[in-house]
Amino acid sequence: IHELGGATMGADPKTSVTDRWCRTWDVDNLYITDGAVFASNADKNPTLTIMALAWRASDHMLARMRRKEL
């Protein structure tokens, strides 16, 4: 089974745990790159979507590192 949800991604820190980059609102350098950021689950395997979100978050981290923000 694939456990999803619990640390929902969103645009508002009052209603979500992470921003659109999977970075937590409360801890600037903490990224959640698993199925926890999903608001719900379809009837399909989420593995490829999780991999895509992790890759996207990694690209964001790398860009922040290049700008000396991390």
XYZ file of N, CA and C in Angstrom:
210
model
N 0.842 -1.175 0.000
C 0.000 0.000 0.000
C 0.887 1.239 0.000
N 0.315 2.349 -0.383
C 1.024 3.624 -0.375
C 0.312 4.564 0.576
N 0.996 4.927 1.645
C 0.425 5.858 2.613
C 0.598 7.274 2.090
N -0.499 8.021 2.007
C -0.456 9.377 1.476
C -1.154 10.333 2.429
N -0.781 11.603 2.312
C -1.417 12.636 3.110
C -0.753 12.817 4.462
N -1.202 13.809 5.177
C -0.679 14.074 6.516
C 0.142 15.344 6.601
N 0.778 15.732 5.500
C 1.581 16.964 5.446
C 1.262 17.660 4.118
N 0.040 18.062 3.972
C -0.488 18.546 2.704
C 0.243 19.766 2.155
N 0.455 19.765 0.836
C 1.043 20.884 0.120
C -0.039 21.919 -0.160
N 0.330 23.202 -0.091
C -0.645 24.247 -0.380
C -0.008 25.617 -0.476
N -0.846 26.623 -0.649
C -0.376 28.001 -0.817
C -0.501 28.827 0.453
N -1.136 28.293 1.482
C -1.386 29.041 2.705
C -0.832 28.273 3.905
N 0.075 28.889 4.677
C 0.627 28.182 5.833
C -0.410 27.838 6.904
N -1.555 28.479 6.882
C -2.599 28.177 7.862
C -3.356 26.898 7.530
N -3.342 26.505 6.255
C -4.115 25.329 5.844
C -3.260 24.212 5.245
N -1.947 24.382 5.219
C -1.071 23.359 4.646
C 0.236 23.289 5.433
N 0.975 22.222 5.207
C 2.253 22.013 5.897
C 3.421 22.450 5.033
N 3.307 22.251 3.704
C 4.405 22.608 2.807
C 3.942 23.593 1.740
N 4.921 24.274 1.145
C 4.622 25.151 0.011
C 4.671 24.335 -1.283
N 4.610 24.995 -2.417
C 4.564 24.270 -3.694
C 5.856 23.547 -4.031
N 6.932 23.847 -3.306
C 8.217 23.171 -3.523
C 8.432 22.022 -2.545
N 7.409 21.682 -1.768
C 7.472 20.635 -0.734
C 8.311 21.068 0.468
N 8.578 22.366 0.598
C 9.335 22.910 1.722
C 8.358 23.283 2.825
N 8.662 22.866 4.050
C 7.754 23.173 5.153
C 7.743 24.670 5.437
N 6.594 25.130 5.868
C 6.444 26.560 6.172
C 7.256 26.952 7.398
N 7.362 26.071 8.373
C 7.994 26.411 9.641
C 9.512 26.257 9.650
N 10.045 25.329 8.865
C 11.487 25.085 8.842
C 11.964 25.274 7.402
N 12.741 26.322 7.178
C 13.110 26.741 5.818
C 13.856 25.684 5.014
N 14.684 24.878 5.652
C 15.480 23.907 4.900
C 14.986 22.466 5.067
N 13.713 22.293 5.433
C 13.123 20.958 5.549
C 12.143 20.728 4.402
N 12.456 19.748 3.580
C 11.617 19.383 2.437
C 11.011 17.997 2.693
N 9.742 17.849 2.373
C 9.063 16.557 2.503
C 8.782 16.059 1.091
N 9.485 15.031 0.686
C 9.395 14.588 -0.710
C 8.858 13.166 -0.822
N 7.803 12.899 -0.090
C 7.142 11.604 -0.229
C 5.646 11.835 -0.439
N 4.859 10.844 -0.242
C 3.425 10.956 -0.482
C 2.666 11.757 0.557
N 3.347 12.215 1.598
C 2.669 12.976 2.651
C 2.091 14.285 2.135
N 2.661 14.842 1.069
C 2.188 16.141 0.563
C 0.912 16.025 -0.265
N 0.468 14.828 -0.554
C -0.744 14.636 -1.353
C -1.992 14.959 -0.536
N -2.913 15.648 -1.145
C -4.178 15.948 -0.471
C -5.113 14.743 -0.482
N -5.021 13.916 -1.515
C -5.861 12.732 -1.623
C -5.160 11.716 -2.510
N -5.777 10.575 -2.695
C -5.187 9.507 -3.482
C -6.186 9.009 -4.517
N -5.706 8.901 -5.733
C -6.517 8.270 -6.781
C -6.383 6.751 -6.635
N -6.933 6.030 -7.559
C -6.837 4.573 -7.469
C -5.601 4.028 -8.181
N -4.685 4.902 -8.558
C -3.460 4.492 -9.264
C -2.253 4.587 -8.344
N -1.201 3.908 -8.713
C 0.052 3.921 -7.970
C 0.690 5.316 -8.045
N 1.041 5.940 -6.911
C 1.574 7.302 -6.914
C 3.092 7.403 -7.067
N 3.775 6.292 -7.292
C 5.233 6.294 -7.272
C 5.844 7.281 -8.257
N 5.387 7.322 -9.492
C 5.985 8.235 -10.473
C 5.731 9.698 -10.113
N 4.583 9.993 -9.557
C 4.301 11.363 -9.120
C 5.196 11.744 -7.952
N 5.408 10.837 -7.018
C 6.318 11.092 -5.899
C 7.727 11.343 -6.423
N 8.175 10.549 -7.378
C 9.503 10.743 -7.963
C 9.609 12.098 -8.658
N 8.571 12.497 -9.368
C 8.584 13.792 -10.056
C 8.622 14.944 -9.056
N 7.852 14.855 -7.986
C 7.871 15.902 -6.963
C 9.227 15.977 -6.264
N 9.851 14.833 -6.012
C 11.175 14.813 -5.396
C 12.215 15.457 -6.317
N 12.139 15.164 -7.595
C 13.060 15.751 -8.571
C 12.859 17.270 -8.622
N 11.612 17.694 -8.653
C 11.283 19.126 -8.695
C 11.801 19.836 -7.450
N 11.601 19.229 -6.282
C 12.108 19.808 -5.035
C 13.634 19.861 -5.043
N 14.271 18.836 -5.589
C 15.737 18.826 -5.686
C 16.247 19.950 -6.569
N 15.585 20.182 -7.677
C 15.960 21.305 -8.546
C 15.825 22.632 -7.814
N 14.775 22.770 -7.027
C 14.571 23.992 -6.240
C 15.680 24.155 -5.204
N 16.034 23.070 -4.518
C 17.116 23.125 -3.529
C 18.435 23.517 -4.180
N 18.725 22.930 -5.336
C 19.966 23.244 -6.046
C 20.013 24.712 -6.444
N 18.913 25.249 -6.931
C 18.861 26.667 -7.293
C 19.091 27.544 -6.064
N 18.499 27.169 -4.924
C 18.716 27.939 -3.697
C 20.167 27.835 -3.220
N 20.774 26.677 -3.391
C 22.175 26.528 -3.021
C 23.070 27.397 -3.890
N 22.781 27.459 -5.173
C 23.578 28.292 -6.078
C 23.457 29.778 -5.737
N 22.293 30.179 -5.214
C 22.097 31.563 -4.792
C 22.574 31.817 -3.372
N 23.186 30.782 -2.754
C 23.707 30.848 -1.380
C 22.595 31.089 -0.353
N 21.393 30.566 -0.623
C 20.280 30.666 0.317
C 20.204 29.457 1.244
N 20.898 28.397 0.901
C 20.946 27.193 1.751
C 22.390 26.920 2.132
